[in-house]
Amino acid sequence: MAISTKLEMRQSQSLIMTPQLMQAIKLLQMSNLDLVAYVEAELERNPLLEKGDAADAGPGGDEEPEPREPAGDGPEASDWMQNDLETGAEAIASRMDTDLGNVFPDEPGVPASPDPALLKAGDSYKNATSSSTSEDYNLEAFVAEEASLGASLEEQMHLALSSEADRLIGGHLINSLDENGYLYLDLAETAELLGVDLARIESVLAVLQTFEPAGVFARNLAECLKLQLIDKNRFDPAMAALIDNIELLARRELAALKKICGVDDEDLVEMIAEIRALDPKPGSAFGSSPVQPVVPDVFVRPANDGSWTVELNSDTLPRVLVNQTYYARIIKTARNVTEKEYLTDSLQTANWLAKSLDQRARTILKVSTEIVRQQDGFLSYGIAHLRPLNLRTIADAIGMHESTVSRVTSNKYMSTPRGIFELKYFFSSAISGTVDGDSHSAESVRHKIRQMIEAEDPKAILSDDTIVKILRDEGVDIARRTVAKYREAMKIGSSVQRRREKNARL
């Protein structure tokens, strides 16, 4: 075949995702915190966007917004929205595995905001500034900063070390600690790096290991426990032998420990109790980040007729309004084409963001309602009645694509009478049953395994084979390796380990 250069004409179809459609996809999978941060950035960037108040509740909120003139009345905005929704969303829904046609169905425009309130002539500058200042007042700004582990150790170092060279070494060692207070550092390499003798590094380290909290600057768990016992003046030869053979304690080989330590049963029990009273992570109490509570996106409450009421958490839904009045006034003062294009683009972006937020809320509510319908048994009777569920089941029931359901259930939480759960928690694989072909949720099977192990008799520990037999008698067809996998995932030891632990408690 001859190789030559030639021109060809081909007709083909291709998919082009506009920035607005990409934004809509990104909004679907954002958590409420990420969404609030994103909307705040858009409010600062777009002059036509305004933050809505609590009265402008979205779908599932407590109040309905008052009817307003639909946003996007201008010819540019209406043509753009109609064109993009028809060609962009429908093309993507038909040509790729993304259900954007369901994300943006044809709906009325976003309400426009009223005229911004103007200051009255009699209002003073002081009144105007005081109102804005009161809104920005944040009590959390006055909370004292939590002391960090490094700051606490540096204060002690300046009292314990007088030499500047030793303080330099001590500062380097403090900065090398992990969040638990352990020092995973090669002292020989550190000595070469700092240009000092290894003996001097070890001397400074010996001083630092006397600091509070006891156990910091340890290189391993045994040394951490040793430092704490020295601080309590309880590091005798028997305890030293126990620390040197700490792995035997982990394996519950108590007979070997008694022989090595040279103690009787009563002394060994007291020594183990002292070990358990120590802190294996002495640095974790300092500088820990505050625990952020999970804010649910959806509330599920029992209704009077025995069904369930599903509603969105309006506090997690940022509300934006498009100021059409300001746009109509400012577009007349545009001096050139560049300014008009900027204002038109800002209007289109604002309209699309408002519509995207509204549709995101509706999609979350739609998916959550179907999940509640599918998992009615779990809400009524507990985890043992959790049904096996996958994305396709929800997608087929509500007429959406699986990818849309997957994005909606990411980083979203549901508050139920049984607690707060991530939406993905309700999706679990199915385990076939032995009777009538009924399947069981993998999560409910894990719960049964945990219940059986917690209720087992210390003198009759259940092996994996015994658990398999019990589950099969209850109608669950499960293999032994699956039971072992679930048990390890729940961090439950084997039957041998559990027997040693429970006998030690006796």
Coordinates of C-alpha atoms in Angstrom, one line a residue:
M1 CA 0.0 0.0 0.0
A2 CA 1.4 3.4 -1.0
I3 CA 2.1 5.9 1.7
S4 CA 1.1 9.4 0.7
T5 CA -0.5 12.6 2.1
K6 CA -4.1 13.2 1.3
L7 CA -7.2 15.1 2.5
E8 CA -10.3 13.3 3.7
M9 CA -13.7 14.6 4.9
R10 CA -15.3 12.6 7.7
Q11 CA -18.6 13.1 9.6
S12 CA -18.6 12.1 13.2
Q13 CA -20.3 12.8 16.5
S14 CA -18.3 13.9 19.6
L15 CA -19.2 14.9 23.1
I16 CA -18.2 18.3 24.4
M17 CA -18.7 19.0 28.1
T18 CA -19.2 22.7 28.8
P19 CA -17.7 24.2 32.0
Q20 CA -21.2 24.6 33.4
L21 CA -22.0 20.9 32.9
M22 CA -18.6 19.9 34.5
Q23 CA -19.5 22.3 37.4
A24 CA -22.9 20.5 37.9
I25 CA -21.2 17.1 38.0
K26 CA -18.7 18.4 40.6
L27 CA -21.5 19.9 42.8
L28 CA -23.3 16.6 43.0
Q29 CA -20.5 14.8 44.8
M30 CA -19.4 17.6 47.1
S31 CA -20.0 17.3 50.8
N32 CA -21.9 20.1 52.5
L33 CA -18.7 21.7 53.8
D34 CA -17.1 21.7 50.4
L35 CA -20.2 23.0 48.8
V36 CA -20.4 26.0 51.3
A37 CA -16.8 26.9 50.6
Y38 CA -17.4 26.7 46.8
V39 CA -20.5 28.9 47.0
E40 CA -18.7 31.4 49.2
A41 CA -16.0 31.7 46.6
E42 CA -18.6 32.2 43.8
L43 CA -20.3 34.9 45.8
E44 CA -17.0 36.8 46.0
R45 CA -16.3 36.3 42.4
N46 CA -19.7 37.0 40.8
P47 CA -21.2 40.5 41.4
L48 CA -24.7 39.3 40.4
L49 CA -24.9 36.6 43.1
E50 CA -26.4 37.3 46.5
K51 CA -26.6 35.0 49.6
G52 CA -30.2 33.9 50.2
D53 CA -31.7 34.1 53.7
A54 CA -33.4 31.4 55.7
A55 CA -36.8 32.2 54.3
D56 CA -35.7 31.0 50.8
A57 CA -35.8 27.3 51.7
G58 CA -35.1 24.8 48.9
P59 CA -36.8 21.4 48.3
G60 CA -37.6 19.7 51.6
G61 CA -37.2 22.9 53.6
D62 CA -39.7 24.2 56.1
E63 CA -40.8 27.2 54.0
E64 CA -41.5 27.7 50.4
P65 CA -39.9 30.8 48.7
E66 CA -42.3 33.5 47.5
P67 CA -42.9 33.5 43.7
R68 CA -40.5 35.7 41.9
E69 CA -39.8 36.7 38.4
P70 CA -37.9 33.9 36.7
A71 CA -34.2 34.5 36.3
G72 CA -32.7 34.8 32.9
D73 CA -35.3 37.0 31.1
G74 CA -32.8 38.6 28.8
P75 CA -32.4 37.2 25.3
E76 CA -28.8 36.2 25.8
A77 CA -29.5 34.3 29.1
S78 CA -32.7 32.6 27.9
D79 CA -31.2 31.4 24.6
W80 CA -28.0 30.2 26.3
M81 CA -29.9 28.3 29.0
Q82 CA -32.3 26.7 26.6
N83 CA -29.6 25.8 24.1
D84 CA -27.2 24.3 26.6
L85 CA -29.8 22.3 28.4
E86 CA -31.2 20.8 25.2
T87 CA -27.9 20.1 23.4
G88 CA -25.5 19.6 26.3
A89 CA -27.5 17.6 28.9
E90 CA -29.4 15.5 26.4
A91 CA -26.3 14.7 24.4
I92 CA -24.4 13.6 27.4
A93 CA -27.3 11.5 28.7
S94 CA -27.6 9.7 25.4
R95 CA -23.9 9.3 24.5
M96 CA -22.0 8.6 27.8
D97 CA -22.6 6.8 31.1
T98 CA -23.6 10.0 32.9
D99 CA -27.2 10.8 33.6
L100 CA -27.1 14.6 33.3
G101 CA -30.5 14.6 31.7
N102 CA -31.9 13.7 35.1
V103 CA -29.6 16.2 36.8
F104 CA -31.1 19.1 34.8
P105 CA -34.7 18.5 33.8
D106 CA -36.7 21.4 32.4
E107 CA -37.8 23.5 35.3
P108 CA -38.8 27.1 35.9
G109 CA -36.0 29.6 36.2
V110 CA -34.4 30.6 39.4
P111 CA -36.1 33.3 41.3
A112 CA -34.6 36.8 41.1
S113 CA -33.8 38.8 44.2
P114 CA -35.5 42.0 45.0
D115 CA -33.8 45.4 44.9
P116 CA -30.9 45.6 47.5
A117 CA -31.9 47.6 50.5
L118 CA -30.7 51.1 50.5
L119 CA -29.7 53.1 53.5
K120 CA -32.2 55.8 54.5
A121 CA -31.1 59.4 54.4
G122 CA -31.4 59.7 58.1
D123 CA -29.2 56.6 58.9
S124 CA -25.8 57.5 60.2
Y125 CA -22.5 55.9 59.2
K126 CA -22.2 54.5 62.6
N127 CA -25.5 52.6 62.4
A128 CA -24.5 51.2 59.0
T129 CA -21.1 50.0 60.1
S130 CA -22.3 48.6 63.4
S131 CA -24.8 46.4 61.7
S132 CA -22.2 44.9 59.4
T133 CA -19.8 44.5 62.3
S134 CA -22.4 42.6 64.3
E135 CA -22.9 40.1 61.5
D136 CA -19.2 39.5 61.2
Y137 CA -18.8 39.0 65.0
N138 CA -17.5 35.5 65.6
L139 CA -17.3 34.3 69.2
E140 CA -15.1 31.4 68.1
A141 CA -12.3 33.8 67.3
F142 CA -11.8 34.3 71.0
V143 CA -11.2 30.6 71.8
A144 CA -7.8 30.0 73.3
E145 CA -5.4 28.1 71.1
E146 CA -4.8 24.5 72.3
A147 CA -1.2 23.9 73.4
S148 CA 0.8 21.6 71.1
L149 CA 3.1 18.9 72.1
G150 CA 6.1 20.6 70.5
A151 CA 5.4 23.9 72.3
S152 CA 5.2 22.1 75.7
L153 CA 8.4 20.2 75.1
E154 CA 10.3 23.3 74.0
E155 CA 9.3 25.1 77.2
Q156 CA 10.7 22.2 79.3
M157 CA 13.8 22.1 77.1
H158 CA 14.8 25.7 77.8
L159 CA 14.7 24.9 81.5
A160 CA 16.5 21.7 81.3
L161 CA 19.2 22.5 78.7
S162 CA 21.5 25.5 79.1
S163 CA 23.9 25.0 76.2
E164 CA 22.8 26.5 72.9
A165 CA 24.3 23.5 71.0
D166 CA 22.2 21.1 73.2
R167 CA 19.1 23.2 72.6
L168 CA 19.8 23.0 68.8
I169 CA 19.9 19.2 69.1
G170 CA 16.9 19.1 71.3
G171 CA 14.9 21.3 68.9
H172 CA 15.8 18.9 66.0
L173 CA 14.6 15.9 68.0
I174 CA 11.4 17.6 69.0
N175 CA 10.6 18.5 65.4
S176 CA 11.2 14.8 64.5
L177 CA 8.5 13.5 66.8
D178 CA 5.3 12.0 65.3
E179 CA 1.8 12.9 66.6
N180 CA 2.0 10.1 69.2
G181 CA 5.3 11.3 70.7
Y182 CA 7.5 8.6 69.2
L183 CA 11.0 9.3 67.8
Y184 CA 11.5 7.3 64.6
L185 CA 15.0 8.7 63.9
D186 CA 18.4 7.2 63.2
L187 CA 20.6 8.8 65.8
A188 CA 23.8 8.1 63.9
E189 CA 22.5 9.9 60.8
T190 CA 21.3 12.7 63.0
A191 CA 24.8 13.1 64.5
E192 CA 26.3 13.2 61.1
L193 CA 23.7 15.7 59.9
L194 CA 24.3 18.0 62.8
G195 CA 28.0 17.5 62.9
V196 CA 28.2 16.3 66.6
D197 CA 29.2 13.2 68.3
L198 CA 26.7 10.4 68.7
A199 CA 27.3 10.3 72.5
R200 CA 26.1 13.9 72.7
I201 CA 22.9 13.1 70.8
E202 CA 22.2 10.3 73.2
S203 CA 23.0 12.5 76.2
V204 CA 20.5 15.1 75.0
L205 CA 17.9 12.4 74.2
A206 CA 18.3 11.0 77.7
V207 CA 17.3 14.4 79.2
L208 CA 14.4 14.8 76.8
Q209 CA 13.0 11.4 77.8
T210 CA 12.5 12.7 81.3
F211 CA 10.0 15.4 80.1
E212 CA 6.3 15.3 80.5
P213 CA 4.2 13.6 79.4
A214 CA 6.1 10.5 80.4
G215 CA 7.0 8.2 77.6
V216 CA 7.8 10.8 74.9
F217 CA 10.9 10.4 72.7
A218 CA 10.6 6.6 72.9
R219 CA 11.8 4.6 69.8
N220 CA 9.3 1.8 70.2
L221 CA 6.4 0.6 72.4
A222 CA 8.6 -1.2 74.9
E223 CA 10.7 1.8 75.5
C224 CA 7.6 4.0 75.9
L225 CA 6.2 1.7 78.6
K226 CA 9.7 1.6 80.3
L227 CA 9.9 5.4 80.5
Q228 CA 6.5 5.6 82.1
L229 CA 7.3 2.9 84.6
I230 CA 10.6 4.6 85.5
D231 CA 8.6 7.9 86.0
K232 CA 6.3 6.0 88.4
N233 CA 9.3 4.3 90.2
R234 CA 7.9 0.8 89.3
F235 CA 10.6 -0.4 86.9
D236 CA 12.0 -3.4 88.9
P237 CA 13.7 -6.5 87.5
A238 CA 10.5 -8.4 87.2
M239 CA 8.8 -5.6 85.3
A240 CA 11.9 -5.2 83.1
A241 CA 11.7 -8.9 82.2
L242 CA 8.0 -8.4 81.3
I243 CA 8.8 -5.3 79.1
D244 CA 11.6 -7.2 77.3
N245 CA 9.1 -10.0 76.5
I246 CA 6.1 -7.8 75.8
E247 CA 5.2 -9.9 72.7
L248 CA 4.4 -12.8 74.9
L249 CA 1.9 -10.6 76.7
A250 CA 0.3 -9.8 73.4
R251 CA 0.0 -13.5 72.6
R252 CA -1.4 -14.1 76.1
E253 CA 1.3 -16.7 76.9
L254 CA 1.0 -16.1 80.6
A255 CA 2.7 -19.3 81.7
A256 CA 5.8 -18.4 79.8
L257 CA 5.8 -14.9 81.3
K258 CA 5.5 -16.2 84.9
K259 CA 8.5 -18.4 84.4
I260 CA 10.6 -15.6 82.8
C261 CA 9.6 -12.9 85.4
G262 CA 9.9 -15.3 88.3
V263 CA 6.5 -14.3 89.8
D264 CA 3.3 -16.1 90.8
D265 CA -0.2 -15.6 89.3
E266 CA -1.2 -12.8 91.7
D267 CA 2.0 -10.7 91.0
L268 CA 1.6 -11.3 87.3
V269 CA -2.0 -10.1 87.3
E270 CA -0.9 -6.9 89.1
M271 CA 1.9 -6.3 86.7
I272 CA -0.4 -6.7 83.7
A273 CA -2.8 -4.2 85.3
E274 CA -0.1 -1.7 85.7
I275 CA 0.9 -2.1 82.0
R276 CA -2.7 -1.6 80.9
A277 CA -2.9 1.6 82.9
L278 CA 0.0 3.2 80.9
D279 CA -0.5 5.3 77.8
P280 CA 0.9 3.8 74.6
K281 CA 0.5 7.1 72.8
P282 CA 1.6 9.8 75.2
G283 CA 1.7 12.6 72.6
S284 CA -1.8 12.1 71.3
A285 CA -3.4 14.3 74.0
F286 CA -1.5 17.4 72.7
G287 CA -2.5 19.4 69.7
S288 CA -5.2 17.0 68.5
S289 CA -7.5 18.6 66.0
P290 CA -11.0 19.0 67.3
V291 CA -13.5 16.4 66.3
Q292 CA -15.9 17.8 63.7
P293 CA -19.4 16.4 64.2
V294 CA -21.1 14.9 61.2
V295 CA -23.9 17.2 59.9
P296 CA -26.6 15.1 58.2
D297 CA -27.8 16.2 54.8
V298 CA -31.1 14.4 55.1
F299 CA -33.5 13.8 58.1
V300 CA -35.7 10.7 58.3
R301 CA -38.5 10.7 60.9
P302 CA -41.4 8.4 61.5
A303 CA -44.7 9.7 60.2
N304 CA -48.1 9.3 61.9
D305 CA -49.3 6.8 59.4
G306 CA -46.4 4.4 60.0
S307 CA -44.4 5.5 57.0
W308 CA -41.2 7.7 57.0
T309 CA -40.8 11.4 56.4
V310 CA -37.7 12.3 54.4
E311 CA -36.6 16.0 54.3
L312 CA -33.5 17.8 53.5
N313 CA -31.4 19.6 56.2
S314 CA -32.0 23.2 55.1
D315 CA -29.0 24.4 57.2
T316 CA -26.6 22.5 54.9
L317 CA -28.0 24.0 51.7
P318 CA -26.4 27.3 50.7
R319 CA -28.9 29.5 49.0
V320 CA -28.0 32.0 46.3
L321 CA -30.1 34.6 44.5
V322 CA -29.5 36.2 41.1
N323 CA -29.9 40.0 41.3
Q324 CA -31.7 40.7 38.0
T325 CA -32.5 44.3 39.0
Y326 CA -28.8 45.1 39.4
Y327 CA -28.0 43.5 36.1
A328 CA -30.7 45.5 34.3
R329 CA -29.4 48.7 35.8
I330 CA -25.7 48.1 35.3
I331 CA -25.9 46.7 31.7
K332 CA -27.1 50.1 30.5
T333 CA -23.9 51.8 31.8
A334 CA -21.5 49.3 30.1
R335 CA -19.0 51.4 28.1
N336 CA -17.8 48.8 25.7
V337 CA -18.3 45.2 24.4
T338 CA -15.9 43.7 26.9
E339 CA -17.9 45.0 29.9
K340 CA -21.2 43.7 28.3
E341 CA -19.7 40.3 27.7
Y342 CA -18.4 40.1 31.3
L343 CA -21.9 41.0 32.7
T344 CA -23.6 38.6 30.4
D345 CA -21.2 35.8 31.3
S346 CA -21.7 36.6 35.0
L347 CA -25.5 36.4 34.6
Q348 CA -25.3 33.1 32.8
T349 CA -22.9 31.6 35.4
A350 CA -25.1 32.9 38.3
N351 CA -28.3 31.4 36.7
W352 CA -26.6 28.1 36.1
L353 CA -25.2 27.9 39.7
A354 CA -28.6 28.7 41.2
K355 CA -30.2 26.0 39.0
S356 CA -27.5 23.5 39.8
L357 CA -27.9 24.0 43.6
D358 CA -31.6 23.6 43.3
Q359 CA -31.4 20.5 41.2
R360 CA -28.7 19.0 43.4
A361 CA -31.0 19.3 46.4
R362 CA -33.9 17.7 44.6
T363 CA -31.7 14.8 43.4
I364 CA -30.4 14.1 46.9
L365 CA -34.0 14.1 48.2
K366 CA -35.1 11.8 45.4
V367 CA -32.3 9.3 46.0
S368 CA -32.7 9.4 49.8
T369 CA -36.4 8.8 49.6
E370 CA -35.9 5.7 47.5
I371 CA -33.2 4.4 49.9
V372 CA -35.6 4.8 52.8
R373 CA -38.2 2.9 50.9
Q374 CA -35.8 0.1 50.1
Q375 CA -34.4 -0.1 53.7
D376 CA -37.7 0.2 55.6
G377 CA -36.9 -3.0 57.5
F378 CA -33.6 -1.6 58.8
L379 CA -35.2 1.6 60.0
S380 CA -38.0 -0.4 61.7
Y381 CA -36.2 -3.4 63.2
G382 CA -32.5 -2.8 63.0
I383 CA -29.4 -3.9 61.2
A384 CA -30.4 -7.6 61.1
H385 CA -33.0 -6.5 58.5
L386 CA -30.7 -4.5 56.3
R387 CA -31.4 -5.6 52.7
P388 CA -28.7 -6.1 50.0
L389 CA -28.8 -3.1 47.8
N390 CA -26.8 -1.8 44.8
L391 CA -26.7 1.4 42.8
R392 CA -28.6 -0.1 39.8
T393 CA -31.6 -0.9 42.0
I394 CA -31.9 2.7 43.1
A395 CA -31.1 4.1 39.7
D396 CA -33.8 2.0 38.0
A397 CA -36.4 2.9 40.6
I398 CA -36.0 6.6 40.2
G399 CA -35.1 6.8 36.5
M400 CA -31.5 7.9 36.8
H401 CA -28.1 6.6 35.9
E402 CA -25.9 4.6 38.3
S403 CA -23.2 7.3 38.0
T404 CA -25.6 10.0 39.2
V405 CA -26.6 7.9 42.2
S406 CA -23.0 7.2 43.0
R407 CA -22.2 10.9 43.0
V408 CA -25.2 11.8 45.1
T409 CA -24.4 9.2 47.8
S410 CA -20.7 10.3 48.1
N411 CA -20.0 12.3 51.3
K412 CA -23.7 12.6 52.2
Y413 CA -25.2 11.5 55.5
M414 CA -28.6 10.6 56.7
S415 CA -30.0 11.1 60.2
T416 CA -32.3 8.2 61.2
P417 CA -33.9 7.1 64.5
R418 CA -31.1 4.5 64.6
G419 CA -28.3 7.0 64.2
I420 CA -26.4 8.9 61.5
F421 CA -25.2 6.9 58.5
E422 CA -23.5 7.7 55.3
L423 CA -25.7 7.0 52.3
K424 CA -23.2 4.5 51.0
Y425 CA -23.7 2.5 54.2
F426 CA -27.1 1.3 52.9
F427 CA -25.5 -0.3 49.9
S428 CA -24.0 -3.8 50.6
S429 CA -23.4 -6.9 48.6
A430 CA -25.8 -9.9 48.8
I431 CA -25.0 -13.3 50.3
S432 CA -27.2 -16.0 49.0
G433 CA -29.5 -17.9 51.4
T434 CA -30.1 -21.6 51.8
V435 CA -33.9 -21.3 51.9
D436 CA -36.2 -20.1 49.1
G437 CA -33.3 -18.2 47.5
D438 CA -33.6 -15.3 49.9
S439 CA -30.4 -13.2 50.0
H440 CA -28.9 -11.5 53.0
S441 CA -27.0 -8.2 53.3
A442 CA -23.3 -8.6 53.9
E443 CA -23.5 -5.9 56.6
S444 CA -26.2 -7.8 58.5
V445 CA -24.2 -11.0 58.3
R446 CA -21.2 -9.2 59.8
H447 CA -23.5 -7.9 62.6
K448 CA -24.6 -11.5 63.3
I449 CA -21.0 -12.7 63.4
R450 CA -20.1 -9.9 65.9
Q451 CA -23.1 -10.7 68.1
M452 CA -22.2 -14.4 68.2
I453 CA -18.6 -13.7 69.2
E454 CA -19.5 -11.2 71.8
A455 CA -22.0 -13.6 73.4
E456 CA -19.8 -16.7 73.3
D457 CA -18.9 -18.6 76.4
P458 CA -15.2 -18.2 77.5
K459 CA -15.2 -22.0 78.0
A460 CA -16.7 -22.7 74.5
I461 CA -15.1 -20.3 72.0
L462 CA -16.7 -20.4 68.6
S463 CA -14.4 -21.4 65.7
D464 CA -15.0 -20.1 62.2
D465 CA -16.4 -23.6 61.2
T466 CA -18.8 -23.4 64.1
I467 CA -19.9 -19.9 63.0
V468 CA -20.5 -21.1 59.5
K469 CA -22.7 -24.0 60.7
I470 CA -24.8 -21.6 62.9
L471 CA -25.2 -19.2 60.0
R472 CA -26.2 -21.9 57.6
D473 CA -28.8 -23.2 60.1
E474 CA -30.2 -19.6 60.1
G475 CA -30.4 -19.7 56.3
V476 CA -27.2 -17.9 55.3
D477 CA -25.1 -19.7 52.8
I478 CA -21.5 -18.5 53.6
A479 CA -18.1 -20.0 53.2
R480 CA -15.5 -20.3 56.0
R481 CA -13.0 -18.0 54.3
T482 CA -15.7 -15.3 54.1
V483 CA -16.4 -15.6 57.9
A484 CA -12.6 -15.2 58.5
K485 CA -12.4 -12.2 56.2
Y486 CA -15.4 -10.5 57.9
R487 CA -13.9 -11.3 61.3
E488 CA -10.5 -9.8 60.4
A489 CA -12.2 -6.7 58.9
M490 CA -13.9 -6.1 62.3
K491 CA -10.5 -6.6 64.0
I492 CA -11.7 -9.6 65.9
G493 CA -9.0 -12.2 66.8
S494 CA -9.1 -15.9 66.0
S495 CA -10.6 -18.4 68.3
V496 CA -7.2 -19.1 69.9
Q497 CA -6.5 -15.4 70.6
R498 CA -10.0 -14.9 72.0
R499 CA -9.7 -17.9 74.3
R500 CA -6.4 -16.6 75.7
E501 CA -7.9 -13.1 76.2
K502 CA -11.0 -14.3 77.9
N503 CA -9.2 -16.7 80.1
A504 CA -6.8 -13.9 81.2
R505 CA -9.8 -11.8 82.2
L506 CA -11.1 -14.6 84.4

